[in-house]
């Protein structure tokens, strides 16, 4: 077998695990099955990931980073907070939800697995902290660039963006209905824009920690 750098082998096995997990689920996926999916000997698999728990941790971390990167890249920060919310939410949905139901199912399955597994509980918490921090950051940047204020702290706005998307995702994967889901997504977006109460009048807004920033009257 040709030599492959450790980082490349790690990525190869995580990608194979994501494919196997999406097809079989957490309970039915073994290290042997992932090795077969990747086309490598079981010994190679066990050298990189000595246990299934370590492999599942790596997969969840990979999924979290992928989602965070989509959140980060999707938002257009030059059109103000409302535009960033609308663009970011729509891009997230089109790139990570529609047509990717299996990915969303395995992500939630891994999250619940982490919550129930000793030593992995913090990974589930970090997942939502990561998503919230990314969304809060681009919301704040968009508002600052446009000289706008937000009616609620950006950390709270971000948590509600993530929570609402989570709920819509679970409904979508349970009963795929693209047209209805798009309508619901638009309604949720309107609620979040209204909650943000975007204004460009220079009123002091709040940063992710709730501290005021911006122009004073």
Coordinates of C-alpha atoms in Angstrom, one line a residue:
X1 CA 0.0 0.0 0.0
X2 CA 1.5 3.4 -0.9
X3 CA 2.5 5.7 1.9
X4 CA -0.1 8.4 2.8
X5 CA 0.7 11.2 5.2
X6 CA -1.1 10.9 8.5
X7 CA -3.3 14.0 8.0
X8 CA -4.4 12.7 4.6
X9 CA -5.1 9.3 6.0
X10 CA -7.1 10.9 8.8
X11 CA -9.3 12.8 6.3
X12 CA -9.7 9.7 4.2
X13 CA -11.0 7.6 7.1
X14 CA -13.3 10.3 8.4
X15 CA -14.8 10.7 4.9
X16 CA -15.3 6.9 4.7
X17 CA -16.9 6.9 8.1
X18 CA -19.3 9.7 7.2
X19 CA -20.4 7.6 4.2
X20 CA -20.8 4.5 6.2
X21 CA -22.6 6.2 9.1
X22 CA -25.0 7.9 6.7
X23 CA -25.9 4.5 5.2
X24 CA -25.9 2.3 8.3
X25 CA -26.3 4.6 11.3
X26 CA -24.1 4.9 14.5
X27 CA -25.1 1.5 16.0
X28 CA -24.5 -0.5 12.8
X29 CA -21.2 1.0 11.8
X30 CA -18.0 -0.7 12.9
X31 CA -14.3 0.0 12.4
X32 CA -14.1 -2.9 10.1
X33 CA -17.0 -1.5 8.0
X34 CA -15.3 1.9 7.7
X35 CA -12.0 0.2 6.8
X36 CA -13.8 -1.6 4.0
X37 CA -15.4 1.6 2.9
X38 CA -12.0 3.3 2.7
X39 CA -10.3 0.4 1.1
X40 CA -7.7 0.0 3.8
X41 CA -6.7 -2.9 6.1
X42 CA -8.4 -3.0 9.5
X43 CA -5.0 -2.7 11.1
X44 CA -4.5 0.7 9.3
X45 CA -7.9 1.8 10.5
X46 CA -7.1 0.8 14.1
X47 CA -3.7 2.5 14.0
X48 CA -5.3 5.9 13.2
X49 CA -8.5 5.3 15.3
X50 CA -7.9 2.7 18.0
X51 CA -11.6 2.8 19.0
X52 CA -14.9 3.6 17.5
X53 CA -15.5 6.4 20.0
X54 CA -12.4 8.2 18.8
X55 CA -13.6 7.8 15.2
X56 CA -17.1 9.1 16.0
X57 CA -15.5 12.1 17.8
X58 CA -13.5 12.9 14.7
X59 CA -16.5 12.6 12.5
X60 CA -18.6 14.9 14.6
X61 CA -15.8 17.4 14.8
X62 CA -15.5 17.3 11.0
X63 CA -19.3 17.8 10.6
X64 CA -19.3 20.7 13.0
X65 CA -16.4 22.4 11.2
X66 CA -18.1 21.9 7.8
X67 CA -21.3 23.5 9.1
X68 CA -19.5 26.3 10.8
X69 CA -17.6 27.0 7.6
X70 CA -20.8 27.2 5.6
X71 CA -22.3 29.6 8.1
X72 CA -19.2 31.7 7.9
X73 CA -18.9 31.7 4.1
X74 CA -22.6 32.1 3.3
X75 CA -23.4 35.5 4.9
X76 CA -22.8 38.6 2.8
X77 CA -21.5 41.1 5.3
X78 CA -21.6 44.2 3.0
X79 CA -25.4 44.6 2.9
X80 CA -26.2 45.1 6.6
X81 CA -27.5 42.8 9.3
X82 CA -30.9 42.0 7.7
X83 CA -29.3 41.1 4.4
X84 CA -26.7 38.9 6.2
X85 CA -29.4 37.0 8.1
X86 CA -31.5 36.4 5.0
X87 CA -28.5 35.3 2.9
X88 CA -26.8 33.2 5.6
X89 CA -30.0 31.3 6.5
X90 CA -30.9 30.7 2.8
X91 CA -27.4 29.5 1.9
X92 CA -27.2 27.2 4.9
X93 CA -30.5 25.6 3.9
X94 CA -29.6 25.2 0.2
X95 CA -26.1 23.9 0.8
X96 CA -26.5 21.7 3.8
X97 CA -30.1 20.6 4.1
X98 CA -31.9 20.3 0.8
X99 CA -30.9 17.0 -0.8
X100 CA -28.6 16.1 2.2
X101 CA -31.1 14.6 4.6
X102 CA -28.8 11.7 5.5
X103 CA -26.0 14.1 6.6
X104 CA -28.4 16.0 8.9
X105 CA -29.7 12.7 10.4
X106 CA -26.2 11.4 11.1
X107 CA -25.2 14.8 12.6
X108 CA -28.1 14.7 15.1
X109 CA -27.5 11.0 15.8
X110 CA -23.8 11.8 16.6
X111 CA -24.9 14.7 18.9
X112 CA -27.2 12.4 20.9
X113 CA -24.5 9.8 21.0
X114 CA -22.0 12.3 22.4
X115 CA -24.5 13.4 25.1
X116 CA -24.9 9.8 26.2
X117 CA -21.2 8.8 26.1
X118 CA -18.9 9.4 29.0
X119 CA -16.2 11.8 28.1
X120 CA -17.9 13.1 24.9
X121 CA -20.6 15.3 26.6
X122 CA -18.5 18.4 26.1
X123 CA -18.4 17.8 22.4
X124 CA -22.1 18.3 22.0
X125 CA -21.9 21.6 24.0
X126 CA -18.9 22.7 21.9
X127 CA -20.9 22.0 18.8
X128 CA -23.6 24.6 19.6
X129 CA -21.1 27.1 21.1
X130 CA -19.2 26.9 17.8
X131 CA -22.3 27.4 15.6
X132 CA -23.5 30.3 17.8
X133 CA -20.1 32.0 17.8
X134 CA -19.8 31.9 14.0
X135 CA -23.3 33.2 13.5
X136 CA -22.9 35.9 16.1
X137 CA -19.6 37.0 14.6
X138 CA -21.0 37.6 11.1
X139 CA -24.1 39.2 12.4
X140 CA -22.1 41.7 14.4
X141 CA -19.7 42.3 11.5
X142 CA -22.6 43.0 9.1
X143 CA -24.2 45.4 11.6
X144 CA -21.0 47.3 12.3
X145 CA -20.1 47.7 8.6
X146 CA -23.5 49.2 8.0
X147 CA -23.6 51.4 11.1
X148 CA -26.6 49.5 12.4
X149 CA -27.8 48.4 15.8
X150 CA -29.5 45.2 16.9
X151 CA -32.3 45.1 19.4
X152 CA -30.9 42.0 21.2
X153 CA -27.4 40.8 22.0
X154 CA -25.8 39.1 19.1
X155 CA -25.2 35.9 21.1
X156 CA -28.9 35.6 21.8
X157 CA -29.8 36.3 18.1
X158 CA -27.3 33.6 17.0
X159 CA -28.6 31.0 19.5
X160 CA -32.1 31.6 18.1
X161 CA -31.0 31.4 14.5
X162 CA -29.4 28.0 15.3
X163 CA -32.3 26.8 17.4
X164 CA -34.9 27.6 14.7
X165 CA -32.8 26.0 11.9
X166 CA -32.4 22.9 14.1
X167 CA -36.1 22.5 14.4
X168 CA -36.8 23.0 10.8
X169 CA -34.1 20.6 9.8
X170 CA -35.6 17.8 12.0
X171 CA -39.0 18.4 10.5
X172 CA -37.5 18.3 7.0
X173 CA -35.7 15.0 7.5
X174 CA -38.7 13.5 9.2
X175 CA -41.1 14.5 6.4
X176 CA -39.3 15.9 3.4
X177 CA -41.5 18.6 1.8
X178 CA -39.3 21.1 0.0
X179 CA -41.9 23.7 -0.8
X180 CA -43.5 23.7 2.6
X181 CA -40.0 23.8 4.3
X182 CA -39.0 26.8 2.2
X183 CA -42.2 28.6 3.3
X184 CA -41.5 27.8 6.9
X185 CA -37.9 28.9 6.4
X186 CA -39.0 32.3 5.1
X187 CA -41.4 32.7 8.0
X188 CA -38.7 31.9 10.5
X189 CA -36.3 34.4 8.7
X190 CA -38.9 37.1 9.0
X191 CA -39.3 36.4 12.7
X192 CA -35.5 36.6 13.3
X193 CA -35.2 39.8 11.3
X194 CA -38.0 41.3 13.3
X195 CA -36.4 40.2 16.5
X196 CA -33.1 41.8 15.5
X197 CA -35.0 45.1 15.0
X198 CA -32.4 46.3 12.6
X199 CA -31.9 50.1 12.8
X200 CA -29.4 52.4 11.2
X201 CA -29.9 55.3 13.5
X202 CA -26.6 55.0 15.5
X203 CA -28.3 53.6 18.7
X204 CA -25.7 51.6 20.7
X205 CA -25.9 47.9 20.0
X206 CA -24.6 45.0 22.0
X207 CA -21.8 42.6 21.2
X208 CA -21.8 38.8 21.8
X209 CA -21.1 39.3 25.5
X210 CA -23.9 41.8 25.9
X211 CA -21.5 44.8 26.1
X212 CA -22.6 48.0 24.3
X213 CA -20.7 49.1 21.2
X214 CA -21.3 51.4 18.3
X215 CA -22.1 55.1 17.9
X216 CA -23.7 57.0 20.6
X217 CA -26.2 59.8 20.1

